[in-house]
Amino acid sequence: MGEVSTATFTLEPIPTHPVRSVLLYIAMEAEAVGVADALGLSAPTLLHAHSSARRRDGVHQGIRIQLVTAGGDRLLAVDRIGTIPAALAVTHALDAHPFDLIINTGTAGSFLSRGAAIGDLLFARTVQFHDCRVPLPKFDALSRAFTQLSCNDAELHAITALLPARLGGFSTGSSFDATPEELAHFSREETLAKEMELGAIAIVARERSVPLIALKSVTDFVDGHEPNHEAFLKNLAFASEQLAIAMPKLLAWLSDPLRRREQFA
Ligand code: ADE
């Protein structure tokens, strides 16, 4: 892959006042149903007339929540995972309503070499794309930019202790497997999570100046021996259950001004 220059972008910080509205993006239905139940959200409806994306709404702990999923492909009837449906759906949702915060949750691959276990919760400090190769001055920096998500260090430590979750760098790409060059890149960057949406949502969050945080649960090991897609299918339900347990705790923290003010002090 070779060395390329990179840039670092920083998203808006999460508001210091209690968070009152959250746009929650989850790519797959199987990842979303448990979270929707745990938060007491409505049955899904279409997000937008020209999109397969679906929305579920509700109020949880005083926070207006809109959970958006990618929805199924009309012909193949599988979830439209990946960056483009994620960016489109989040854009549609933000066009319709303002939100204090975007949360991207779902599942991810992680790394045995980083001590990860199936079902571990991973919280993002940064996100980068790992499969963009553009050897042109400044375009390389743009395509490989690190985006610093919205929590400060005190908040990151409070949230990761609360859930509990591991904290680190996320990497977004359009492939489920990884090339040898990508594996070398993950090890150089000490990547914690490999997934398929967060980088795209970070682009929208930066354009719209909306804070963004991300929490994912591990289904498979990028550096393991078991084929990733087999491990993913085997562990999807268990990993998704961990998200349903964690999300009310995360929302409670976001909605509690006293608890959060202690972190800002
Ligand atoms: N989501 C869950 N596991 C993944 C992997 N190994 N790569 C990309 N996205 C994933």
PDB file of C-alpha atoms and ligand atoms in Angstrom:
ATOM      1  CA  MET A   1       0.000   0.000   0.000  1.00  0.00           C
ATOM      2  CA  GLY A   2       3.009   2.300   0.552  1.00  0.00           C
ATOM      3  CA  GLU A   3       3.247   5.322   2.798  1.00  0.00           C
ATOM      4  CA  VAL A   4       0.812   8.119   2.063  1.00  0.00           C
ATOM      5  CA  SER A   5       0.360  11.425   3.776  1.00  0.00           C
ATOM      6  CA  THR A   6      -2.750  11.766   5.927  1.00  0.00           C
ATOM      7  CA  ALA A   7      -4.793  14.588   7.382  1.00  0.00           C
ATOM      8  CA  THR A   8      -6.735  14.684  10.630  1.00  0.00           C
ATOM      9  CA  PHE A   9     -10.243  16.082  10.810  1.00  0.00           C
ATOM     10  CA  THR A  10     -12.038  16.747  14.071  1.00  0.00           C
ATOM     11  CA  LEU A  11     -15.808  16.553  14.430  1.00  0.00           C
ATOM     12  CA  GLU A  12     -17.988  18.800  16.566  1.00  0.00           C
ATOM     13  CA  PRO A  13     -17.811  17.924  20.278  1.00  0.00           C
ATOM     14  CA  ILE A  14     -20.893  16.332  21.816  1.00  0.00           C
ATOM     15  CA  PRO A  15     -22.989  19.121  23.380  1.00  0.00           C
ATOM     16  CA  THR A  16     -22.300  19.994  27.012  1.00  0.00           C
ATOM     17  CA  HIS A  17     -26.060  20.235  27.656  1.00  0.00           C
ATOM     18  CA  PRO A  18     -28.060  16.998  28.007  1.00  0.00           C
ATOM     19  CA  VAL A  19     -28.462  15.298  24.635  1.00  0.00           C
ATOM     20  CA  ARG A  20     -32.142  15.540  23.645  1.00  0.00           C
ATOM     21  CA  SER A  21     -32.212  13.922  20.179  1.00  0.00           C
ATOM     22  CA  VAL A  22     -30.186  11.090  18.677  1.00  0.00           C
ATOM     23  CA  LEU A  23     -30.015   9.699  15.157  1.00  0.00           C
ATOM     24  CA  LEU A  24     -28.967   6.072  15.600  1.00  0.00           C
ATOM     25  CA  TYR A  25     -27.707   4.382  12.411  1.00  0.00           C
ATOM     26  CA  ILE A  26     -27.481   0.567  12.278  1.00  0.00           C
ATOM     27  CA  ALA A  27     -26.874  -1.068   8.895  1.00  0.00           C
ATOM     28  CA  MET A  28     -28.533  -4.466   9.405  1.00  0.00           C
ATOM     29  CA  GLU A  29     -31.960  -5.457  10.712  1.00  0.00           C
ATOM     30  CA  ALA A  30     -30.440  -8.323  12.719  1.00  0.00           C
ATOM     31  CA  GLU A  31     -28.215  -5.818  14.520  1.00  0.00           C
ATOM     32  CA  ALA A  32     -31.112  -3.385  15.070  1.00  0.00           C
ATOM     33  CA  VAL A  33     -34.070  -5.417  16.392  1.00  0.00           C
ATOM     34  CA  GLY A  34     -32.689  -6.002  19.892  1.00  0.00           C
ATOM     35  CA  VAL A  35     -31.656  -2.355  20.238  1.00  0.00           C
ATOM     36  CA  ALA A  36     -35.096  -1.188  19.036  1.00  0.00           C
ATOM     37  CA  ASP A  37     -36.789  -3.470  21.606  1.00  0.00           C
ATOM     38  CA  ALA A  38     -34.486  -2.339  24.415  1.00  0.00           C
ATOM     39  CA  LEU A  39     -35.304   1.311  23.638  1.00  0.00           C
ATOM     40  CA  GLY A  40     -39.044   0.702  23.139  1.00  0.00           C
ATOM     41  CA  LEU A  41     -39.103   2.123  19.598  1.00  0.00           C
ATOM     42  CA  SER A  42     -41.989   1.995  17.090  1.00  0.00           C
ATOM     43  CA  ALA A  43     -42.388  -0.551  14.287  1.00  0.00           C
ATOM     44  CA  PRO A  44     -40.287   0.336  11.216  1.00  0.00           C
ATOM     45  CA  THR A  45     -41.593   2.581   8.430  1.00  0.00           C
ATOM     46  CA  LEU A  46     -39.901   3.922   5.303  1.00  0.00           C
ATOM     47  CA  LEU A  47     -37.490   6.800   6.016  1.00  0.00           C
ATOM     48  CA  HIS A  48     -37.920   8.471   2.628  1.00  0.00           C
ATOM     49  CA  ALA A  49     -39.980   7.886  -0.498  1.00  0.00           C
ATOM     50  CA  HIS A  50     -36.907   7.246  -2.651  1.00  0.00           C
ATOM     51  CA  SER A  51     -34.903   5.093  -0.246  1.00  0.00           C
ATOM     52  CA  SER A  52     -35.019   1.558   1.114  1.00  0.00           C
ATOM     53  CA  ALA A  53     -33.896   2.883   4.526  1.00  0.00           C
ATOM     54  CA  ARG A  54     -36.285   2.371   7.442  1.00  0.00           C
ATOM     55  CA  ARG A  55     -36.882   4.388  10.604  1.00  0.00           C
ATOM     56  CA  ARG A  56     -38.087   3.496  14.081  1.00  0.00           C
ATOM     57  CA  ASP A  57     -38.951   6.301  16.473  1.00  0.00           C
ATOM     58  CA  GLY A  58     -39.425   6.748  20.184  1.00  0.00           C
ATOM     59  CA  VAL A  59     -38.410   8.614  23.315  1.00  0.00           C
ATOM     60  CA  HIS A  60     -36.031   6.873  25.686  1.00  0.00           C
ATOM     61  CA  GLN A  61     -34.856   8.472  28.960  1.00  0.00           C
ATOM     62  CA  GLY A  62     -36.023  11.862  27.669  1.00  0.00           C
ATOM     63  CA  ILE A  63     -34.093  11.525  24.392  1.00  0.00           C
ATOM     64  CA  ARG A  64     -35.939  11.576  21.066  1.00  0.00           C
ATOM     65  CA  ILE A  65     -34.483   8.620  19.179  1.00  0.00           C
ATOM     66  CA  GLN A  66     -34.715   7.856  15.488  1.00  0.00           C
ATOM     67  CA  LEU A  67     -33.157   4.517  14.649  1.00  0.00           C
ATOM     68  CA  VAL A  68     -32.408   4.256  10.918  1.00  0.00           C
ATOM     69  CA  THR A  69     -31.469   1.003   9.197  1.00  0.00           C
ATOM     70  CA  ALA A  70     -30.278   0.594   5.612  1.00  0.00           C
ATOM     71  CA  GLY A  71     -33.276  -1.535   4.605  1.00  0.00           C
ATOM     72  CA  GLY A  72     -33.285  -4.404   2.143  1.00  0.00           C
ATOM     73  CA  ASP A  73     -32.339  -4.427  -1.511  1.00  0.00           C
ATOM     74  CA  ARG A  74     -35.568  -4.604  -3.535  1.00  0.00           C
ATOM     75  CA  LEU A  75     -34.428  -7.537  -5.651  1.00  0.00           C
ATOM     76  CA  LEU A  76     -32.072  -9.490  -3.410  1.00  0.00           C
ATOM     77  CA  ALA A  77     -33.841  -8.796  -0.090  1.00  0.00           C
ATOM     78  CA  VAL A  78     -30.609  -8.493   1.893  1.00  0.00           C
ATOM     79  CA  ASP A  79     -29.624  -5.486   3.988  1.00  0.00           C
ATOM     80  CA  ARG A  80     -27.893  -2.732   2.034  1.00  0.00           C
ATOM     81  CA  ILE A  81     -24.755  -2.688   4.163  1.00  0.00           C
ATOM     82  CA  GLY A  82     -21.846  -0.402   3.362  1.00  0.00           C
ATOM     83  CA  THR A  83     -20.842   3.202   2.961  1.00  0.00           C
ATOM     84  CA  ILE A  84     -23.142   4.556   0.246  1.00  0.00           C
ATOM     85  CA  PRO A  85     -26.508   3.466   1.726  1.00  0.00           C
ATOM     86  CA  ALA A  86     -25.261   4.684   5.144  1.00  0.00           C
ATOM     87  CA  ALA A  87     -24.311   8.153   3.863  1.00  0.00           C
ATOM     88  CA  LEU A  88     -27.568   8.473   1.903  1.00  0.00           C
ATOM     89  CA  ALA A  89     -29.785   7.370   4.787  1.00  0.00           C
ATOM     90  CA  VAL A  90     -28.071   9.624   7.341  1.00  0.00           C
ATOM     91  CA  THR A  91     -28.333  12.540   4.898  1.00  0.00           C
ATOM     92  CA  HIS A  92     -32.066  11.892   4.367  1.00  0.00           C
ATOM     93  CA  ALA A  93     -32.645  11.700   8.130  1.00  0.00           C
ATOM     94  CA  LEU A  94     -30.723  14.947   8.810  1.00  0.00           C
ATOM     95  CA  ASP A  95     -32.589  16.710   5.995  1.00  0.00           C
ATOM     96  CA  ALA A  96     -35.882  15.873   7.696  1.00  0.00           C
ATOM     97  CA  HIS A  97     -35.009  16.691  11.359  1.00  0.00           C
ATOM     98  CA  PRO A  98     -32.178  18.253  13.356  1.00  0.00           C
ATOM     99  CA  PHE A  99     -30.389  15.921  15.812  1.00  0.00           C
ATOM    100  CA  ASP A 100     -28.014  16.742  18.691  1.00  0.00           C
ATOM    101  CA  LEU A 101     -25.922  13.659  17.999  1.00  0.00           C
ATOM    102  CA  ILE A 102     -25.440  10.746  15.574  1.00  0.00           C
ATOM    103  CA  ILE A 103     -24.574   7.336  17.009  1.00  0.00           C
ATOM    104  CA  ASN A 104     -23.414   4.587  14.657  1.00  0.00           C
ATOM    105  CA  THR A 105     -23.700   1.146  16.149  1.00  0.00           C
ATOM    106  CA  GLY A 106     -23.587  -2.402  14.768  1.00  0.00           C
ATOM    107  CA  THR A 107     -20.962  -5.113  14.466  1.00  0.00           C
ATOM    108  CA  ALA A 108     -17.303  -5.129  13.443  1.00  0.00           C
ATOM    109  CA  GLY A 109     -14.320  -7.349  12.924  1.00  0.00           C
ATOM    110  CA  SER A 110     -11.552  -6.961  15.509  1.00  0.00           C
ATOM    111  CA  PHE A 111      -8.099  -8.427  16.124  1.00  0.00           C
ATOM    112  CA  LEU A 112      -6.835 -11.333  18.229  1.00  0.00           C
ATOM    113  CA  SER A 113      -3.492  -9.525  18.290  1.00  0.00           C
ATOM    114  CA  ARG A 114      -5.217  -6.691  20.202  1.00  0.00           C
ATOM    115  CA  GLY A 115      -6.709  -9.110  22.727  1.00  0.00           C
ATOM    116  CA  ALA A 116     -10.296  -8.837  21.416  1.00  0.00           C
ATOM    117  CA  ALA A 117     -13.019 -11.397  22.177  1.00  0.00           C
ATOM    118  CA  ILE A 118     -16.334 -12.145  20.412  1.00  0.00           C
ATOM    119  CA  GLY A 119     -19.046  -9.806  21.734  1.00  0.00           C
ATOM    120  CA  ASP A 120     -16.553  -7.224  23.056  1.00  0.00           C
ATOM    121  CA  LEU A 121     -17.812  -3.660  22.769  1.00  0.00           C
ATOM    122  CA  LEU A 122     -15.561  -1.283  20.838  1.00  0.00           C
ATOM    123  CA  PHE A 123     -15.825   2.499  21.096  1.00  0.00           C
ATOM    124  CA  ALA A 124     -14.297   4.696  18.376  1.00  0.00           C
ATOM    125  CA  ARG A 125     -11.670   7.334  18.993  1.00  0.00           C
ATOM    126  CA  THR A 126     -10.977   7.857  15.260  1.00  0.00           C
ATOM    127  CA  VAL A 127     -12.062   6.496  11.886  1.00  0.00           C
ATOM    128  CA  GLN A 128     -10.161   6.137   8.632  1.00  0.00           C
ATOM    129  CA  PHE A 129     -10.814   4.416   5.266  1.00  0.00           C
ATOM    130  CA  HIS A 130      -8.381   1.538   4.643  1.00  0.00           C
ATOM    131  CA  ASP A 131      -9.186   0.712   1.015  1.00  0.00           C
ATOM    132  CA  CYS A 132      -8.736   4.115  -0.607  1.00  0.00           C
ATOM    133  CA  ARG A 133      -5.570   4.312  -2.670  1.00  0.00           C
ATOM    134  CA  VAL A 134      -5.108   7.663  -4.437  1.00  0.00           C
ATOM    135  CA  PRO A 135      -1.410   8.422  -5.096  1.00  0.00           C
ATOM    136  CA  LEU A 136      -1.947  12.096  -5.932  1.00  0.00           C
ATOM    137  CA  PRO A 137      -0.774  14.963  -3.720  1.00  0.00           C
ATOM    138  CA  LYS A 138      -3.433  15.997  -1.166  1.00  0.00           C
ATOM    139  CA  PHE A 139      -5.956  13.522  -2.621  1.00  0.00           C
ATOM    140  CA  ASP A 140      -4.015  10.814  -0.757  1.00  0.00           C
ATOM    141  CA  ALA A 141      -4.291  12.846   2.462  1.00  0.00           C
ATOM    142  CA  LEU A 142      -8.017  13.348   1.907  1.00  0.00           C
ATOM    143  CA  SER A 143      -8.793   9.731   1.069  1.00  0.00           C
ATOM    144  CA  ARG A 144      -6.799   8.409   4.064  1.00  0.00           C
ATOM    145  CA  ALA A 145      -7.728  11.173   6.524  1.00  0.00           C
ATOM    146  CA  PHE A 146      -8.273  10.267  10.161  1.00  0.00           C
ATOM    147  CA  THR A 147     -11.459  11.697  11.590  1.00  0.00           C
ATOM    148  CA  GLN A 148     -11.392  12.293  15.316  1.00  0.00           C
ATOM    149  CA  LEU A 149     -14.863  11.529  16.659  1.00  0.00           C
ATOM    150  CA  SER A 150     -16.726  13.794  19.042  1.00  0.00           C
ATOM    151  CA  CYS A 151     -15.790  12.716  22.562  1.00  0.00           C
ATOM    152  CA  ASN A 152     -12.961  14.322  24.499  1.00  0.00           C
ATOM    153  CA  ASP A 153     -10.579  12.134  26.525  1.00  0.00           C
ATOM    154  CA  ALA A 154     -12.550  12.473  29.776  1.00  0.00           C
ATOM    155  CA  GLU A 155     -15.748  11.450  27.991  1.00  0.00           C
ATOM    156  CA  LEU A 156     -14.048   8.558  26.208  1.00  0.00           C
ATOM    157  CA  HIS A 157     -12.742   7.191  29.476  1.00  0.00           C
ATOM    158  CA  ALA A 158     -16.081   7.663  31.246  1.00  0.00           C
ATOM    159  CA  ILE A 159     -18.031   5.902  28.489  1.00  0.00           C
ATOM    160  CA  THR A 160     -15.597   3.048  28.009  1.00  0.00           C
ATOM    161  CA  ALA A 161     -15.479   2.398  31.766  1.00  0.00           C
ATOM    162  CA  LEU A 162     -19.282   2.502  31.996  1.00  0.00           C
ATOM    163  CA  LEU A 163     -20.183   0.065  29.213  1.00  0.00           C
ATOM    164  CA  PRO A 164     -17.461  -1.426  29.529  1.00  0.00           C
ATOM    165  CA  ALA A 165     -15.854  -1.079  26.092  1.00  0.00           C
ATOM    166  CA  ARG A 166     -12.430  -1.027  24.492  1.00  0.00           C
ATOM    167  CA  LEU A 167     -11.309   2.228  22.895  1.00  0.00           C
ATOM    168  CA  GLY A 168      -9.421   2.685  19.647  1.00  0.00           C
ATOM    169  CA  GLY A 169      -9.183   3.402  15.948  1.00  0.00           C
ATOM    170  CA  PHE A 170     -11.893   2.192  13.544  1.00  0.00           C
ATOM    171  CA  SER A 171     -11.265   1.535   9.865  1.00  0.00           C
ATOM    172  CA  THR A 172     -13.918   1.526   7.154  1.00  0.00           C
ATOM    173  CA  GLY A 173     -13.833  -0.322   3.840  1.00  0.00           C
ATOM    174  CA  SER A 174     -16.168  -1.891   1.312  1.00  0.00           C
ATOM    175  CA  SER A 175     -14.888  -5.463   1.642  1.00  0.00           C
ATOM    176  CA  PHE A 176     -15.559  -8.059   4.304  1.00  0.00           C
ATOM    177  CA  ASP A 177     -12.204  -9.771   3.811  1.00  0.00           C
ATOM    178  CA  ALA A 178      -8.788  -8.091   3.999  1.00  0.00           C
ATOM    179  CA  THR A 179      -5.814  -8.100   1.628  1.00  0.00           C
ATOM    180  CA  PRO A 180      -2.277  -8.753   2.979  1.00  0.00           C
ATOM    181  CA  GLU A 181      -1.534  -5.035   2.455  1.00  0.00           C
ATOM    182  CA  GLU A 182      -4.602  -4.094   4.492  1.00  0.00           C
ATOM    183  CA  LEU A 183      -3.581  -6.509   7.267  1.00  0.00           C
ATOM    184  CA  ALA A 184      -0.145  -4.826   7.377  1.00  0.00           C
ATOM    185  CA  HIS A 185      -1.876  -1.439   7.509  1.00  0.00           C
ATOM    186  CA  PHE A 186      -4.133  -2.532  10.424  1.00  0.00           C
ATOM    187  CA  SER A 187      -1.141  -3.740  12.358  1.00  0.00           C
ATOM    188  CA  ARG A 188       0.836  -0.523  11.669  1.00  0.00           C
ATOM    189  CA  GLU A 189      -2.110   1.634  12.751  1.00  0.00           C
ATOM    190  CA  GLU A 190      -3.058  -0.657  15.680  1.00  0.00           C
ATOM    191  CA  THR A 191      -6.614  -0.661  14.309  1.00  0.00           C
ATOM    192  CA  LEU A 192      -9.212  -1.890  16.791  1.00  0.00           C
ATOM    193  CA  ALA A 193     -12.274  -2.295  14.558  1.00  0.00           C
ATOM    194  CA  LYS A 194     -12.788  -3.030  10.862  1.00  0.00           C
ATOM    195  CA  GLU A 195     -16.258  -2.209   9.636  1.00  0.00           C
ATOM    196  CA  MET A 196     -18.185  -0.862   6.655  1.00  0.00           C
ATOM    197  CA  GLU A 197     -20.094   2.346   7.476  1.00  0.00           C
ATOM    198  CA  LEU A 198     -18.532   4.688  10.031  1.00  0.00           C
ATOM    199  CA  GLY A 199     -16.131   6.508   7.674  1.00  0.00           C
ATOM    200  CA  ALA A 200     -19.013   7.457   5.376  1.00  0.00           C
ATOM    201  CA  ILE A 201     -21.186   8.682   8.255  1.00  0.00           C
ATOM    202  CA  ALA A 202     -18.215  10.733   9.502  1.00  0.00           C
ATOM    203  CA  ILE A 203     -18.108  12.556   6.147  1.00  0.00           C
ATOM    204  CA  VAL A 204     -21.781  13.525   6.513  1.00  0.00           C
ATOM    205  CA  ALA A 205     -21.310  14.467  10.186  1.00  0.00           C
ATOM    206  CA  ARG A 206     -18.412  16.765   9.238  1.00  0.00           C
ATOM    207  CA  GLU A 207     -20.346  18.404   6.394  1.00  0.00           C
ATOM    208  CA  ARG A 208     -23.402  18.971   8.590  1.00  0.00           C
ATOM    209  CA  SER A 209     -21.471  19.866  11.780  1.00  0.00           C
ATOM    210  CA  VAL A 210     -23.325  17.191  13.771  1.00  0.00           C
ATOM    211  CA  PRO A 211     -21.406  15.325  16.506  1.00  0.00           C
ATOM    212  CA  LEU A 212     -20.834  11.607  15.953  1.00  0.00           C
ATOM    213  CA  ILE A 213     -19.878   8.684  18.215  1.00  0.00           C
ATOM    214  CA  ALA A 214     -19.670   4.963  17.408  1.00  0.00           C
ATOM    215  CA  LEU A 215     -20.042   1.731  19.346  1.00  0.00           C
ATOM    216  CA  LYS A 216     -19.648  -1.697  17.708  1.00  0.00           C
ATOM    217  CA  SER A 217     -19.620  -5.284  18.919  1.00  0.00           C
ATOM    218  CA  VAL A 218     -17.169  -7.934  17.693  1.00  0.00           C
ATOM    219  CA  THR A 219     -18.410 -10.805  15.483  1.00  0.00           C
ATOM    220  CA  ASP A 220     -15.102 -12.042  14.029  1.00  0.00           C
ATOM    221  CA  PHE A 221     -11.336 -11.670  14.016  1.00  0.00           C
ATOM    222  CA  VAL A 222      -9.704 -10.054  11.010  1.00  0.00           C
ATOM    223  CA  ASP A 223      -6.398 -11.752  11.929  1.00  0.00           C
ATOM    224  CA  GLY A 224      -7.959 -15.095  12.968  1.00  0.00           C
ATOM    225  CA  HIS A 225      -8.003 -18.476  11.209  1.00  0.00           C
ATOM    226  CA  GLU A 226     -11.767 -18.932  10.893  1.00  0.00           C
ATOM    227  CA  PRO A 227     -13.154 -17.355   7.675  1.00  0.00           C
ATOM    228  CA  ASN A 228     -14.640 -13.979   8.660  1.00  0.00           C
ATOM    229  CA  HIS A 229     -17.998 -14.500   6.994  1.00  0.00           C
ATOM    230  CA  GLU A 230     -18.521 -17.838   8.814  1.00  0.00           C
ATOM    231  CA  ALA A 231     -17.604 -16.357  12.200  1.00  0.00           C
ATOM    232  CA  PHE A 232     -19.806 -13.335  11.464  1.00  0.00           C
ATOM    233  CA  LEU A 233     -22.921 -15.446  10.824  1.00  0.00           C
ATOM    234  CA  LYS A 234     -22.232 -17.633  13.860  1.00  0.00           C
ATOM    235  CA  ASN A 235     -21.732 -14.690  16.248  1.00  0.00           C
ATOM    236  CA  LEU A 236     -24.102 -12.050  14.853  1.00  0.00           C
ATOM    237  CA  ALA A 237     -26.949 -12.720  17.325  1.00  0.00           C
ATOM    238  CA  PHE A 238     -24.676 -12.764  20.390  1.00  0.00           C
ATOM    239  CA  ALA A 239     -22.793  -9.622  19.323  1.00  0.00           C
ATOM    240  CA  SER A 240     -26.090  -7.819  18.609  1.00  0.00           C
ATOM    241  CA  GLU A 241     -27.397  -8.732  22.094  1.00  0.00           C
ATOM    242  CA  GLN A 242     -24.405  -6.912  23.600  1.00  0.00           C
ATOM    243  CA  LEU A 243     -25.436  -3.751  21.719  1.00  0.00           C
ATOM    244  CA  ALA A 244     -28.979  -4.013  23.089  1.00  0.00           C
ATOM    245  CA  ILE A 245     -27.556  -4.220  26.626  1.00  0.00           C
ATOM    246  CA  ALA A 246     -25.108  -1.348  26.121  1.00  0.00           C
ATOM    247  CA  MET A 247     -27.252   1.214  24.300  1.00  0.00           C
ATOM    248  CA  PRO A 248     -29.564   2.141  27.235  1.00  0.00           C
ATOM    249  CA  LYS A 249     -26.449   2.675  29.408  1.00  0.00           C
ATOM    250  CA  LEU A 250     -24.874   4.938  26.785  1.00  0.00           C
ATOM    251  CA  LEU A 251     -28.096   6.949  26.366  1.00  0.00           C
ATOM    252  CA  ALA A 252     -28.485   7.274  30.149  1.00  0.00           C
ATOM    253  CA  TRP A 253     -24.998   8.777  30.335  1.00  0.00           C
ATOM    254  CA  LEU A 254     -25.700  11.178  27.454  1.00  0.00           C
ATOM    255  CA  SER A 255     -28.977  12.341  29.011  1.00  0.00           C
ATOM    256  CA  ASP A 256     -27.651  12.862  32.546  1.00  0.00           C
ATOM    257  CA  PRO A 257     -26.315  16.409  32.924  1.00  0.00           C
ATOM    258  CA  LEU A 258     -24.921  15.883  36.437  1.00  0.00           C
ATOM    259  CA  ARG A 259     -22.965  12.771  35.572  1.00  0.00           C
ATOM    260  CA  ARG A 260     -21.599  14.376  32.421  1.00  0.00           C
ATOM    261  CA  ARG A 261     -20.757  17.683  34.059  1.00  0.00           C
ATOM    262  CA  GLU A 262     -18.458  15.777  36.443  1.00  0.00           C
ATOM    263  CA  GLN A 263     -16.510  14.604  33.386  1.00  0.00           C
ATOM    264  CA  PHE A 264     -16.265  18.124  31.974  1.00  0.00           C
ATOM    265  CA  ALA A 265     -15.061  19.647  35.277  1.00  0.00           C
TER     266      ALA A 265
HETATM  267  N1  ADE B   1     -18.592  -6.376  10.275  1.00  0.00           N
HETATM  268  C1  ADE B   1     -18.429  -7.450  11.073  1.00  0.00           C
HETATM  269  N2  ADE B   1     -17.264  -8.072  10.810  1.00  0.00           N
HETATM  270  C2  ADE B   1     -16.667  -7.380   9.803  1.00  0.00           C
HETATM  271  C3  ADE B   1     -15.468  -7.536   9.083  1.00  0.00           C
HETATM  272  N3  ADE B   1     -14.610  -8.531   9.330  1.00  0.00           N
HETATM  273  N4  ADE B   1     -15.190  -6.631   8.115  1.00  0.00           N
HETATM  274  C4  ADE B   1     -16.048  -5.633   7.858  1.00  0.00           C
HETATM  275  N5  ADE B   1     -17.198  -5.441   8.493  1.00  0.00           N
HETATM  276  C5  ADE B   1     -17.509  -6.304   9.470  1.00  0.00           C
END
